[in-house]
mmCIF file of C-alpha atoms in Angstrom:
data_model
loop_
_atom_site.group_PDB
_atom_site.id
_atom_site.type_symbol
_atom_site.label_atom_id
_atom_site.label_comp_id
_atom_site.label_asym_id
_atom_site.label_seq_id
_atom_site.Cartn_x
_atom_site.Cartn_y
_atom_site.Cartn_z
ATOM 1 C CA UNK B 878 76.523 64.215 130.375
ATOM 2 C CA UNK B 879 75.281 67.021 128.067
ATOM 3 C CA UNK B 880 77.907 69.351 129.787
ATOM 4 C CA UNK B 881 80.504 66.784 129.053
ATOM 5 C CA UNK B 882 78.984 66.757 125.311
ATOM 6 C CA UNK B 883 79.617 70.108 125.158
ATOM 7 C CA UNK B 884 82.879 70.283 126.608
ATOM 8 C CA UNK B 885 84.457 67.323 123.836
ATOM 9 C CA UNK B 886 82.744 69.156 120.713
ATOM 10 C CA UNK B 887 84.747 72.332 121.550
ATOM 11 C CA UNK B 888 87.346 70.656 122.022
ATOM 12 C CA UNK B 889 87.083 68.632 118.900
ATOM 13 C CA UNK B 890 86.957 72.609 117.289
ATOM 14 C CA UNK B 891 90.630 73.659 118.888
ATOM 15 C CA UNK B 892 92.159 70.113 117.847
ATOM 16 C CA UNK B 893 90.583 70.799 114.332
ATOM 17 C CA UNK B 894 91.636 74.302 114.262
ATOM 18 C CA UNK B 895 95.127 73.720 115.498
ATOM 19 C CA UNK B 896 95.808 70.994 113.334
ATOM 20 C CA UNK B 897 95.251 73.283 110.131
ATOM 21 C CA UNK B 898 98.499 74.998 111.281
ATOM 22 C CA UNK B 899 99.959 71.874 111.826
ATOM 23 C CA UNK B 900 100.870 71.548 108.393
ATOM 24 C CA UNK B 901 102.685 74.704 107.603
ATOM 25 C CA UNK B 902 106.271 75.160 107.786
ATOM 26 C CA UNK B 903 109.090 77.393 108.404
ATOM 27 C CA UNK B 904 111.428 77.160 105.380
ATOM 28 C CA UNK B 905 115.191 78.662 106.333
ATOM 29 C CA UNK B 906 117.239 81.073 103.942
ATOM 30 C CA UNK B 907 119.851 82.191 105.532
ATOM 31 C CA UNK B 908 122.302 85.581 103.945
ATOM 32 C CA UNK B 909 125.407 83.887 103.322
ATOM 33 C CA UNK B 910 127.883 86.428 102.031
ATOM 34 C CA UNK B 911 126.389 88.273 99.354
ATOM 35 C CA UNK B 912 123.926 85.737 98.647
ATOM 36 C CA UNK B 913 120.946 83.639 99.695
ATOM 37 C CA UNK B 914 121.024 79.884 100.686
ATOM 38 C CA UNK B 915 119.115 78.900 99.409
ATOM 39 C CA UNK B 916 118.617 80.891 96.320
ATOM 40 C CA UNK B 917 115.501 79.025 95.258
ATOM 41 C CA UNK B 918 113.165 77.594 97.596
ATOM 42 C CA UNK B 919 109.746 75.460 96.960
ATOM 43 C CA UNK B 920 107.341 75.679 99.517
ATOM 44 C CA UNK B 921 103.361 75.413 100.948
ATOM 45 C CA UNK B 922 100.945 77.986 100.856
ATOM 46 C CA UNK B 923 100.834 79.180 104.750
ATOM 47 C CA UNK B 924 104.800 78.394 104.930
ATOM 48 C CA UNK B 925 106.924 81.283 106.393
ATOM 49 C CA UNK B 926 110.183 81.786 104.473
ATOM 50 C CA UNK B 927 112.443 82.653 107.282
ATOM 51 C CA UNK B 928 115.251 84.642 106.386
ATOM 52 C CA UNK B 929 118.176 84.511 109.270
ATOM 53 C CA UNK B 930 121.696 85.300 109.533
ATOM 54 C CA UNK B 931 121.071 88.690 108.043
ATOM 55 C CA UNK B 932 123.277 90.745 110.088
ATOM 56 C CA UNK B 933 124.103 92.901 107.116
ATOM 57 C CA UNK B 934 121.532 92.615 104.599
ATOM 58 C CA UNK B 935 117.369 93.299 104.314
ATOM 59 C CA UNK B 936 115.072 91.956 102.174
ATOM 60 C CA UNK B 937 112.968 93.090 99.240
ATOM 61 C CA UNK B 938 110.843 91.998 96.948
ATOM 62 C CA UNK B 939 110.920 92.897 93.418
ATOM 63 C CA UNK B 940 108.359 95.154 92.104
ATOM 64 C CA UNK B 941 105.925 93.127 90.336
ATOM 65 C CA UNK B 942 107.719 89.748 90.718
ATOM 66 C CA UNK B 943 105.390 88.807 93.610
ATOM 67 C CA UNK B 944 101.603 87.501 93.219
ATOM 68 C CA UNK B 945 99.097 89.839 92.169
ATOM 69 C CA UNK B 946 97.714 90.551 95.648
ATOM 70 C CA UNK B 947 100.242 89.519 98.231
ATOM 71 C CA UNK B 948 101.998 91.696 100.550
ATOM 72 C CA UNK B 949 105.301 93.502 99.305
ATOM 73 C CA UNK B 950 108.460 91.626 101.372
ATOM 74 C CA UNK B 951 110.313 94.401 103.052
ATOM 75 C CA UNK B 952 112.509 93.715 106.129
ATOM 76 C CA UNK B 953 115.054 96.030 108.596
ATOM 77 C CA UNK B 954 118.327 96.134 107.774
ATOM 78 C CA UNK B 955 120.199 93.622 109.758
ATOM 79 C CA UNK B 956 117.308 92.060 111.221
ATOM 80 C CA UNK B 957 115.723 88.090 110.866
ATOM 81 C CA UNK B 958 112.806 88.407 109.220
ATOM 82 C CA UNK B 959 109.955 86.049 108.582
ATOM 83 C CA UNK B 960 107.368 86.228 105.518
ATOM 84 C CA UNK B 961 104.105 84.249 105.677
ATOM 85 C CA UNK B 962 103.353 83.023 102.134
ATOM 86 C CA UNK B 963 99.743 83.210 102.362
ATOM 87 C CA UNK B 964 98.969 83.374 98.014
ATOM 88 C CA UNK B 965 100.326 80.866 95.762
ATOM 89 C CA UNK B 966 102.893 82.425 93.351
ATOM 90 C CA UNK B 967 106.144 83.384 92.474
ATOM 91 C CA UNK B 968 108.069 85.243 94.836
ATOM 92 C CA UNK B 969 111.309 87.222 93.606
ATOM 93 C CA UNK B 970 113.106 88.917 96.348
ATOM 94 C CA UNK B 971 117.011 91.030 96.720
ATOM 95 C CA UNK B 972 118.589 92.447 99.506
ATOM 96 C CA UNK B 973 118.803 95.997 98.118
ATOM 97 C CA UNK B 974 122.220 96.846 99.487
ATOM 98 C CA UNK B 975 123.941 93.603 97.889
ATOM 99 C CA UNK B 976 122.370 93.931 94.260
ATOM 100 C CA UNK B 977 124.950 94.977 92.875
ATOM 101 C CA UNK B 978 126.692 91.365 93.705
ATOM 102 C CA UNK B 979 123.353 89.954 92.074
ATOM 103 C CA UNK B 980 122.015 88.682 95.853
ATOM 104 C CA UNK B 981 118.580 88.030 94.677
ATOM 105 C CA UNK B 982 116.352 84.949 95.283
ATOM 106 C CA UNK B 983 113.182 82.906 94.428
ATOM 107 C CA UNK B 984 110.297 80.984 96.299
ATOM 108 C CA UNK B 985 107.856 78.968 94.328
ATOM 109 C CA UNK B 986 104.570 78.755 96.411
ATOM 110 C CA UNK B 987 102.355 76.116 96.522
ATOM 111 C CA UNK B 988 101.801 74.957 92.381
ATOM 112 C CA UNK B 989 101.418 78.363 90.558
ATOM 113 C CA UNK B 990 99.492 77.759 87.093
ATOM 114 C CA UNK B 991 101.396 78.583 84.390
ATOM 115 C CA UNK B 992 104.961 78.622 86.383
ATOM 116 C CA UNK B 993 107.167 78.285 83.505
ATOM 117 C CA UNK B 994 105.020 81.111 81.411
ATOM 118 C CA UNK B 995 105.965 83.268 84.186
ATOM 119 C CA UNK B 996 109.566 82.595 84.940
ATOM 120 C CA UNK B 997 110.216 82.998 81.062
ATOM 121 C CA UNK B 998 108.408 86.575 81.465
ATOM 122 C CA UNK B 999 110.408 87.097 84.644
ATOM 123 C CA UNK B 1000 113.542 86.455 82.487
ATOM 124 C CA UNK B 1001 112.632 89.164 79.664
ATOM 125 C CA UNK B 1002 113.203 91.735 81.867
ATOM 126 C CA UNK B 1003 115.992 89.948 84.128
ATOM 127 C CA UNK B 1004 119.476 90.236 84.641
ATOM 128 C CA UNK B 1005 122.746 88.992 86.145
ATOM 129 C CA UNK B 1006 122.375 86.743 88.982
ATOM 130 C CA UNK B 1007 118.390 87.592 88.766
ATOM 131 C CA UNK B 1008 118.648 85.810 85.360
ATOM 132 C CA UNK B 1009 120.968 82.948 86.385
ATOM 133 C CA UNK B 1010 118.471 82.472 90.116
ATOM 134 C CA UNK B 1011 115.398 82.819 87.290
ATOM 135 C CA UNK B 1012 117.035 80.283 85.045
ATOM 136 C CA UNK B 1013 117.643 77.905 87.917
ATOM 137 C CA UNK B 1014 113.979 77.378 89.129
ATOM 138 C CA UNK B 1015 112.575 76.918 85.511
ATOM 139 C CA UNK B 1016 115.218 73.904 85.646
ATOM 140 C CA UNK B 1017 114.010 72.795 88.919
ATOM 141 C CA UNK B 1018 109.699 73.015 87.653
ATOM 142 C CA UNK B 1019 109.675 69.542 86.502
ATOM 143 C CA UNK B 1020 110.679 68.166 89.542
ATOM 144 C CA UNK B 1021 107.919 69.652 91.630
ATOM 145 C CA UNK B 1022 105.228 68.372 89.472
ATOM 146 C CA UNK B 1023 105.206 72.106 87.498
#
């Protein structure tokens, strides 16, 4: 009986530890043409933003467009890559080779104080398709309770 005591609270400790996970997602942006699709995505802290179809692009992110603290985005060239977005923030990536036809993105993780301050500081120093991608998630804060 104690055995079998012992046995149920570990398991109890994989169920609980499993199920943490069991919330987190894997949100798709796919290169399509010169662009993301989505260009702006809203998504959990412990999501992965899985970037597929990318047979001719990489990702990036912009220099201090990201969290204070998270890791840099940086894929291979042609390859799927997947980002865990472990700190709640404001992600801004590009796919370096397609900048110049504005292929840039956003993810808004988790609820980022002060999201709108930051987009509008984001947009002082933005431009093109960075500006109109920028532009398009400060539309879309209200909606996600930000």
């Amino acid at each position: 009986m104690h055995m079998m005591k012992k046995v149920l609270a570990g398991l109890a400790g994989v169920v609980a530890l499993a199920s943490s996970n069991a919330f987190a997602a894997s949100v798709e942006i796919k290169g399509a043409g010169v662009a993301f699709a989505p260009a702006v995505v809203f998504a959990n802290v412990g999501d992965t933003l899985a970037f597929r179809n990318m047979a001719s692009h990489f990702v990036e992110s912009y220099p201090g467009m990201i969290p204070e603290g998270a890791a840099p985005m940086k894929s291979d060239m042609g390859a799927d890559y997947d980002y865990n977005a472990v700190k709640e923030g404001i992600y801004v990536y590009k796919c370096p080779p397609h900048i110049g036809a504005r292929m840039a993105g956003v993810a808004v993780i988790g609820k980022p104080a002060n999201a709108a301050a930051t987009i509008d500081k984001m947009l002082e120093s933005a431009s093109g398709e960075l500006k109109k991608v920028l532009g398009q998630v400060k539309e879309e804060l209200p909606k996600h309770g930000l």
